[in-house]
């Protein structure tokens, strides 16, 4: 450590780690949607696709869905264990109402994949998970912490 320069972290036996995050706005379709099922579907599908794309270790996938009635948290640390979703705030509704919007903050920590690869997987899984519930989503460009912007 000469000259006060920052160095790259030491290599990990699990491979390269490039943290990834994104903020998106979800809009529920014409029918109510189970928010917990939506988030679990998203995280479990994303974890499986990360492994298929070559991830060496799933570190942590976590998200917060900010609704009018509170905040719903969901996380996954193991493909086999699946996603775990529960309310972080009292009174958080389990359902998105027709036409309701919610903000999703998603963080992905997986070893062995670049942020660009993770970005593509996140966007595909998010589109699929939301479409299953008849909804839509957009990326909040001001809050997008991913490496690419739409």
mmCIF file with all atom_site columns, C-alpha atoms in Angstrom:
data_model
loop_
_atom_site.group_PDB
_atom_site.id
_atom_site.type_symbol
_atom_site.label_atom_id
_atom_site.label_alt_id
_atom_site.label_comp_id
_atom_site.label_asym_id
_atom_site.label_entity_id
_atom_site.label_seq_id
_atom_site.pdbx_PDB_ins_code
_atom_site.Cartn_x
_atom_site.Cartn_y
_atom_site.Cartn_z
_atom_site.occupancy
_atom_site.B_iso_or_equiv
_atom_site.pdbx_formal_charge
_atom_site.auth_seq_id
_atom_site.auth_comp_id
_atom_site.auth_asym_id
_atom_site.auth_atom_id
_atom_site.pdbx_PDB_model_num
ATOM 1   C CA . UNK A 1 1   ? 0.000   0.000   0.000   1.00 0.00 ? 1   UNK A CA 1
ATOM 2   C CA . UNK A 1 2   ? 2.147   2.822   -1.189  1.00 0.00 ? 2   UNK A CA 1
ATOM 3   C CA . UNK A 1 3   ? 1.044   6.377   -1.792  1.00 0.00 ? 3   UNK A CA 1
ATOM 4   C CA . UNK A 1 4   ? -2.361  5.898   -0.136  1.00 0.00 ? 4   UNK A CA 1
ATOM 5   C CA . UNK A 1 5   ? -3.928  4.289   -3.219  1.00 0.00 ? 5   UNK A CA 1
ATOM 6   C CA . UNK A 1 6   ? -6.865  1.951   -2.799  1.00 0.00 ? 6   UNK A CA 1
ATOM 7   C CA . UNK A 1 7   ? -6.286  -1.581  -3.948  1.00 0.00 ? 7   UNK A CA 1
ATOM 8   C CA . UNK A 1 8   ? -8.656  -4.163  -5.283  1.00 0.00 ? 8   UNK A CA 1
ATOM 9   C CA . UNK A 1 9   ? -9.936  -6.538  -2.605  1.00 0.00 ? 9   UNK A CA 1
ATOM 10  C CA . UNK A 1 10  ? -8.079  -9.840  -2.466  1.00 0.00 ? 10  UNK A CA 1
ATOM 11  C CA . UNK A 1 11  ? -9.440  -12.528 -4.772  1.00 0.00 ? 11  UNK A CA 1
ATOM 12  C CA . UNK A 1 12  ? -12.030 -14.880 -3.372  1.00 0.00 ? 12  UNK A CA 1
ATOM 13  C CA . UNK A 1 13  ? -12.083 -18.637 -3.834  1.00 0.00 ? 13  UNK A CA 1
ATOM 14  C CA . UNK A 1 14  ? -15.732 -18.147 -4.892  1.00 0.00 ? 14  UNK A CA 1
ATOM 15  C CA . UNK A 1 15  ? -14.680 -15.915 -7.808  1.00 0.00 ? 15  UNK A CA 1
ATOM 16  C CA . UNK A 1 16  ? -15.252 -12.304 -8.745  1.00 0.00 ? 16  UNK A CA 1
ATOM 17  C CA . UNK A 1 17  ? -17.928 -10.291 -6.889  1.00 0.00 ? 17  UNK A CA 1
ATOM 18  C CA . UNK A 1 18  ? -19.515 -7.282  -8.569  1.00 0.00 ? 18  UNK A CA 1
ATOM 19  C CA . UNK A 1 19  ? -22.445 -6.016  -6.445  1.00 0.00 ? 19  UNK A CA 1
ATOM 20  C CA . UNK A 1 20  ? -25.533 -4.985  -8.396  1.00 0.00 ? 20  UNK A CA 1
ATOM 21  C CA . UNK A 1 21  ? -28.616 -2.968  -7.480  1.00 0.00 ? 21  UNK A CA 1
ATOM 22  C CA . UNK A 1 22  ? -31.617 -1.506  -9.234  1.00 0.00 ? 22  UNK A CA 1
ATOM 23  C CA . UNK A 1 23  ? -34.665 0.554   -8.334  1.00 0.00 ? 23  UNK A CA 1
ATOM 24  C CA . UNK A 1 24  ? -37.835 -0.014  -10.351 1.00 0.00 ? 24  UNK A CA 1
ATOM 25  C CA . UNK A 1 25  ? -41.446 1.070   -10.227 1.00 0.00 ? 25  UNK A CA 1
ATOM 26  C CA . UNK A 1 26  ? -44.016 -1.720  -10.505 1.00 0.00 ? 26  UNK A CA 1
ATOM 27  C CA . UNK A 1 27  ? -47.599 -1.127  -11.553 1.00 0.00 ? 27  UNK A CA 1
ATOM 28  C CA . UNK A 1 28  ? -50.161 -3.817  -10.754 1.00 0.00 ? 28  UNK A CA 1
ATOM 29  C CA . UNK A 1 29  ? -52.407 -4.955  -13.591 1.00 0.00 ? 29  UNK A CA 1
ATOM 30  C CA . UNK A 1 30  ? -56.194 -5.087  -13.634 1.00 0.00 ? 30  UNK A CA 1
ATOM 31  C CA . UNK A 1 31  ? -56.317 -7.827  -10.969 1.00 0.00 ? 31  UNK A CA 1
ATOM 32  C CA . UNK A 1 32  ? -54.864 -7.822  -7.467  1.00 0.00 ? 32  UNK A CA 1
ATOM 33  C CA . UNK A 1 33  ? -51.457 -9.512  -7.152  1.00 0.00 ? 33  UNK A CA 1
ATOM 34  C CA . UNK A 1 34  ? -49.917 -11.370 -4.223  1.00 0.00 ? 34  UNK A CA 1
ATOM 35  C CA . UNK A 1 35  ? -46.843 -9.252  -3.432  1.00 0.00 ? 35  UNK A CA 1
ATOM 36  C CA . UNK A 1 36  ? -45.055 -12.029 -1.530  1.00 0.00 ? 36  UNK A CA 1
ATOM 37  C CA . UNK A 1 37  ? -45.548 -14.493 -4.394  1.00 0.00 ? 37  UNK A CA 1
ATOM 38  C CA . UNK A 1 38  ? -44.354 -11.888 -6.912  1.00 0.00 ? 38  UNK A CA 1
ATOM 39  C CA . UNK A 1 39  ? -41.133 -11.239 -4.971  1.00 0.00 ? 39  UNK A CA 1
ATOM 40  C CA . UNK A 1 40  ? -40.464 -14.919 -4.235  1.00 0.00 ? 40  UNK A CA 1
ATOM 41  C CA . UNK A 1 41  ? -40.980 -15.770 -7.924  1.00 0.00 ? 41  UNK A CA 1
ATOM 42  C CA . UNK A 1 42  ? -38.592 -12.980 -8.900  1.00 0.00 ? 42  UNK A CA 1
ATOM 43  C CA . UNK A 1 43  ? -35.802 -13.947 -6.487  1.00 0.00 ? 43  UNK A CA 1
ATOM 44  C CA . UNK A 1 44  ? -36.035 -17.714 -6.988  1.00 0.00 ? 44  UNK A CA 1
ATOM 45  C CA . UNK A 1 45  ? -36.100 -17.391 -10.775 1.00 0.00 ? 45  UNK A CA 1
ATOM 46  C CA . UNK A 1 46  ? -33.209 -14.926 -10.695 1.00 0.00 ? 46  UNK A CA 1
ATOM 47  C CA . UNK A 1 47  ? -31.092 -17.175 -8.468  1.00 0.00 ? 47  UNK A CA 1
ATOM 48  C CA . UNK A 1 48  ? -31.670 -20.175 -10.758 1.00 0.00 ? 48  UNK A CA 1
ATOM 49  C CA . UNK A 1 49  ? -30.738 -18.123 -13.823 1.00 0.00 ? 49  UNK A CA 1
ATOM 50  C CA . UNK A 1 50  ? -27.605 -16.779 -12.120 1.00 0.00 ? 50  UNK A CA 1
ATOM 51  C CA . UNK A 1 51  ? -26.473 -20.343 -11.423 1.00 0.00 ? 51  UNK A CA 1
ATOM 52  C CA . UNK A 1 52  ? -27.273 -21.369 -15.013 1.00 0.00 ? 52  UNK A CA 1
ATOM 53  C CA . UNK A 1 53  ? -25.237 -18.376 -16.257 1.00 0.00 ? 53  UNK A CA 1
ATOM 54  C CA . UNK A 1 54  ? -22.190 -19.506 -14.281 1.00 0.00 ? 54  UNK A CA 1
ATOM 55  C CA . UNK A 1 55  ? -22.478 -17.956 -10.812 1.00 0.00 ? 55  UNK A CA 1
ATOM 56  C CA . UNK A 1 56  ? -20.177 -19.820 -8.469  1.00 0.00 ? 56  UNK A CA 1
ATOM 57  C CA . UNK A 1 57  ? -21.938 -18.746 -5.246  1.00 0.00 ? 57  UNK A CA 1
ATOM 58  C CA . UNK A 1 58  ? -25.257 -17.044 -4.536  1.00 0.00 ? 58  UNK A CA 1
ATOM 59  C CA . UNK A 1 59  ? -24.281 -14.592 -1.826  1.00 0.00 ? 59  UNK A CA 1
ATOM 60  C CA . UNK A 1 60  ? -27.515 -12.713 -1.176  1.00 0.00 ? 60  UNK A CA 1
ATOM 61  C CA . UNK A 1 61  ? -30.470 -11.531 -3.230  1.00 0.00 ? 61  UNK A CA 1
ATOM 62  C CA . UNK A 1 62  ? -32.656 -9.107  -1.327  1.00 0.00 ? 62  UNK A CA 1
ATOM 63  C CA . UNK A 1 63  ? -35.385 -6.651  -2.106  1.00 0.00 ? 63  UNK A CA 1
ATOM 64  C CA . UNK A 1 64  ? -37.765 -4.189  -0.529  1.00 0.00 ? 64  UNK A CA 1
ATOM 65  C CA . UNK A 1 65  ? -41.156 -3.447  -2.037  1.00 0.00 ? 65  UNK A CA 1
ATOM 66  C CA . UNK A 1 66  ? -42.390 -0.055  -0.864  1.00 0.00 ? 66  UNK A CA 1
ATOM 67  C CA . UNK A 1 67  ? -46.199 0.064   -0.862  1.00 0.00 ? 67  UNK A CA 1
ATOM 68  C CA . UNK A 1 68  ? -48.651 2.689   0.334   1.00 0.00 ? 68  UNK A CA 1
ATOM 69  C CA . UNK A 1 69  ? -49.355 0.593   3.435   1.00 0.00 ? 69  UNK A CA 1
ATOM 70  C CA . UNK A 1 70  ? -45.772 -0.277  4.353   1.00 0.00 ? 70  UNK A CA 1
ATOM 71  C CA . UNK A 1 71  ? -42.665 -2.101  3.197   1.00 0.00 ? 71  UNK A CA 1
ATOM 72  C CA . UNK A 1 72  ? -42.356 -5.772  2.323   1.00 0.00 ? 72  UNK A CA 1
ATOM 73  C CA . UNK A 1 73  ? -38.926 -7.439  2.487   1.00 0.00 ? 73  UNK A CA 1
ATOM 74  C CA . UNK A 1 74  ? -37.853 -10.601 0.692   1.00 0.00 ? 74  UNK A CA 1
ATOM 75  C CA . UNK A 1 75  ? -34.450 -12.288 0.526   1.00 0.00 ? 75  UNK A CA 1
ATOM 76  C CA . UNK A 1 76  ? -32.707 -15.387 -0.730  1.00 0.00 ? 76  UNK A CA 1
ATOM 77  C CA . UNK A 1 77  ? -29.328 -16.797 0.285   1.00 0.00 ? 77  UNK A CA 1
ATOM 78  C CA . UNK A 1 78  ? -29.674 -20.309 -1.136  1.00 0.00 ? 78  UNK A CA 1
ATOM 79  C CA . UNK A 1 79  ? -31.272 -21.718 -4.273  1.00 0.00 ? 79  UNK A CA 1
ATOM 80  C CA . UNK A 1 80  ? -32.278 -24.818 -2.309  1.00 0.00 ? 80  UNK A CA 1
ATOM 81  C CA . UNK A 1 81  ? -33.668 -22.787 0.601   1.00 0.00 ? 81  UNK A CA 1
ATOM 82  C CA . UNK A 1 82  ? -35.708 -20.506 -1.648  1.00 0.00 ? 82  UNK A CA 1
ATOM 83  C CA . UNK A 1 83  ? -36.931 -17.016 -0.918  1.00 0.00 ? 83  UNK A CA 1
ATOM 84  C CA . UNK A 1 84  ? -38.181 -15.804 2.429   1.00 0.00 ? 84  UNK A CA 1
ATOM 85  C CA . UNK A 1 85  ? -40.634 -12.921 2.451   1.00 0.00 ? 85  UNK A CA 1
ATOM 86  C CA . UNK A 1 86  ? -42.118 -11.138 5.418   1.00 0.00 ? 86  UNK A CA 1
ATOM 87  C CA . UNK A 1 87  ? -43.258 -7.729  6.545   1.00 0.00 ? 87  UNK A CA 1
ATOM 88  C CA . UNK A 1 88  ? -40.676 -5.344  7.993   1.00 0.00 ? 88  UNK A CA 1
ATOM 89  C CA . UNK A 1 89  ? -43.335 -2.836  8.931   1.00 0.00 ? 89  UNK A CA 1
ATOM 90  C CA . UNK A 1 90  ? -46.645 -3.360  10.683  1.00 0.00 ? 90  UNK A CA 1
ATOM 91  C CA . UNK A 1 91  ? -49.705 -3.441  8.487   1.00 0.00 ? 91  UNK A CA 1
ATOM 92  C CA . UNK A 1 92  ? -47.890 -4.176  5.236   1.00 0.00 ? 92  UNK A CA 1
ATOM 93  C CA . UNK A 1 93  ? -50.489 -5.487  2.809   1.00 0.00 ? 93  UNK A CA 1
ATOM 94  C CA . UNK A 1 94  ? -49.901 -8.862  1.199   1.00 0.00 ? 94  UNK A CA 1
ATOM 95  C CA . UNK A 1 95  ? -51.608 -7.813  -2.029  1.00 0.00 ? 95  UNK A CA 1
ATOM 96  C CA . UNK A 1 96  ? -51.041 -5.150  -4.642  1.00 0.00 ? 96  UNK A CA 1
ATOM 97  C CA . UNK A 1 97  ? -54.351 -3.550  -5.586  1.00 0.00 ? 97  UNK A CA 1
ATOM 98  C CA . UNK A 1 98  ? -55.331 -3.204  -9.269  1.00 0.00 ? 98  UNK A CA 1
ATOM 99  C CA . UNK A 1 99  ? -53.508 -0.198  -10.749 1.00 0.00 ? 99  UNK A CA 1
ATOM 100 C CA . UNK A 1 100 ? -51.426 0.350   -7.587  1.00 0.00 ? 100 UNK A CA 1
ATOM 101 C CA . UNK A 1 101 ? -47.764 1.295   -7.990  1.00 0.00 ? 101 UNK A CA 1
ATOM 102 C CA . UNK A 1 102 ? -44.929 0.212   -5.741  1.00 0.00 ? 102 UNK A CA 1
ATOM 103 C CA . UNK A 1 103 ? -41.193 0.908   -5.681  1.00 0.00 ? 103 UNK A CA 1
ATOM 104 C CA . UNK A 1 104 ? -38.858 -2.073  -5.753  1.00 0.00 ? 104 UNK A CA 1
ATOM 105 C CA . UNK A 1 105 ? -35.278 -1.850  -4.498  1.00 0.00 ? 105 UNK A CA 1
ATOM 106 C CA . UNK A 1 106 ? -33.305 -4.966  -5.442  1.00 0.00 ? 106 UNK A CA 1
ATOM 107 C CA . UNK A 1 107 ? -29.715 -5.889  -4.524  1.00 0.00 ? 107 UNK A CA 1
ATOM 108 C CA . UNK A 1 108 ? -27.891 -8.865  -6.006  1.00 0.00 ? 108 UNK A CA 1
ATOM 109 C CA . UNK A 1 109 ? -24.638 -10.262 -4.616  1.00 0.00 ? 109 UNK A CA 1
ATOM 110 C CA . UNK A 1 110 ? -23.475 -13.276 -6.604  1.00 0.00 ? 110 UNK A CA 1
ATOM 111 C CA . UNK A 1 111 ? -19.944 -14.464 -7.290  1.00 0.00 ? 111 UNK A CA 1
ATOM 112 C CA . UNK A 1 112 ? -18.673 -15.211 -10.756 1.00 0.00 ? 112 UNK A CA 1
ATOM 113 C CA . UNK A 1 113 ? -20.933 -12.926 -12.847 1.00 0.00 ? 113 UNK A CA 1
ATOM 114 C CA . UNK A 1 114 ? -20.359 -9.391  -14.058 1.00 0.00 ? 114 UNK A CA 1
ATOM 115 C CA . UNK A 1 115 ? -22.839 -6.643  -13.238 1.00 0.00 ? 115 UNK A CA 1
ATOM 116 C CA . UNK A 1 116 ? -23.742 -6.452  -16.941 1.00 0.00 ? 116 UNK A CA 1
ATOM 117 C CA . UNK A 1 117 ? -24.723 -10.132 -17.000 1.00 0.00 ? 117 UNK A CA 1
ATOM 118 C CA . UNK A 1 118 ? -26.665 -9.732  -13.748 1.00 0.00 ? 118 UNK A CA 1
ATOM 119 C CA . UNK A 1 119 ? -28.432 -6.671  -15.206 1.00 0.00 ? 119 UNK A CA 1
ATOM 120 C CA . UNK A 1 120 ? -29.691 -8.661  -18.185 1.00 0.00 ? 120 UNK A CA 1
ATOM 121 C CA . UNK A 1 121 ? -30.893 -11.493 -15.954 1.00 0.00 ? 121 UNK A CA 1
ATOM 122 C CA . UNK A 1 122 ? -32.617 -9.094  -13.523 1.00 0.00 ? 122 UNK A CA 1
ATOM 123 C CA . UNK A 1 123 ? -34.449 -7.254  -16.286 1.00 0.00 ? 123 UNK A CA 1
ATOM 124 C CA . UNK A 1 124 ? -35.629 -10.492 -17.932 1.00 0.00 ? 124 UNK A CA 1
ATOM 125 C CA . UNK A 1 125 ? -36.777 -12.044 -14.641 1.00 0.00 ? 125 UNK A CA 1
ATOM 126 C CA . UNK A 1 126 ? -38.459 -8.829  -13.535 1.00 0.00 ? 126 UNK A CA 1
ATOM 127 C CA . UNK A 1 127 ? -40.356 -8.574  -16.829 1.00 0.00 ? 127 UNK A CA 1
ATOM 128 C CA . UNK A 1 128 ? -41.442 -12.194 -16.549 1.00 0.00 ? 128 UNK A CA 1
ATOM 129 C CA . UNK A 1 129 ? -42.464 -12.029 -12.879 1.00 0.00 ? 129 UNK A CA 1
ATOM 130 C CA . UNK A 1 130 ? -44.479 -8.823  -13.329 1.00 0.00 ? 130 UNK A CA 1
ATOM 131 C CA . UNK A 1 131 ? -46.090 -10.028 -16.581 1.00 0.00 ? 131 UNK A CA 1
ATOM 132 C CA . UNK A 1 132 ? -47.355 -13.157 -14.782 1.00 0.00 ? 132 UNK A CA 1
ATOM 133 C CA . UNK A 1 133 ? -49.407 -10.820 -12.604 1.00 0.00 ? 133 UNK A CA 1
ATOM 134 C CA . UNK A 1 134 ? -50.663 -8.658  -15.478 1.00 0.00 ? 134 UNK A CA 1
ATOM 135 C CA . UNK A 1 135 ? -48.578 -5.683  -14.453 1.00 0.00 ? 135 UNK A CA 1
ATOM 136 C CA . UNK A 1 136 ? -45.827 -3.509  -15.840 1.00 0.00 ? 136 UNK A CA 1
ATOM 137 C CA . UNK A 1 137 ? -42.559 -2.066  -14.590 1.00 0.00 ? 137 UNK A CA 1
ATOM 138 C CA . UNK A 1 138 ? -40.179 0.762   -15.365 1.00 0.00 ? 138 UNK A CA 1
ATOM 139 C CA . UNK A 1 139 ? -36.706 1.594   -14.126 1.00 0.00 ? 139 UNK A CA 1
ATOM 140 C CA . UNK A 1 140 ? -36.441 4.737   -12.062 1.00 0.00 ? 140 UNK A CA 1
ATOM 141 C CA . UNK A 1 141 ? -33.402 6.148   -13.880 1.00 0.00 ? 141 UNK A CA 1
ATOM 142 C CA . UNK A 1 142 ? -32.662 8.573   -11.027 1.00 0.00 ? 142 UNK A CA 1
ATOM 143 C CA . UNK A 1 143 ? -32.477 5.716   -8.540  1.00 0.00 ? 143 UNK A CA 1
ATOM 144 C CA . UNK A 1 144 ? -31.117 2.949   -10.768 1.00 0.00 ? 144 UNK A CA 1
ATOM 145 C CA . UNK A 1 145 ? -27.927 1.722   -9.164  1.00 0.00 ? 145 UNK A CA 1
ATOM 146 C CA . UNK A 1 146 ? -27.257 -0.849  -11.866 1.00 0.00 ? 146 UNK A CA 1
ATOM 147 C CA . UNK A 1 147 ? -24.329 -0.390  -14.196 1.00 0.00 ? 147 UNK A CA 1
ATOM 148 C CA . UNK A 1 148 ? -26.500 0.230   -17.262 1.00 0.00 ? 148 UNK A CA 1
ATOM 149 C CA . UNK A 1 149 ? -29.369 2.603   -17.776 1.00 0.00 ? 149 UNK A CA 1
ATOM 150 C CA . UNK A 1 150 ? -32.282 2.070   -20.152 1.00 0.00 ? 150 UNK A CA 1
#
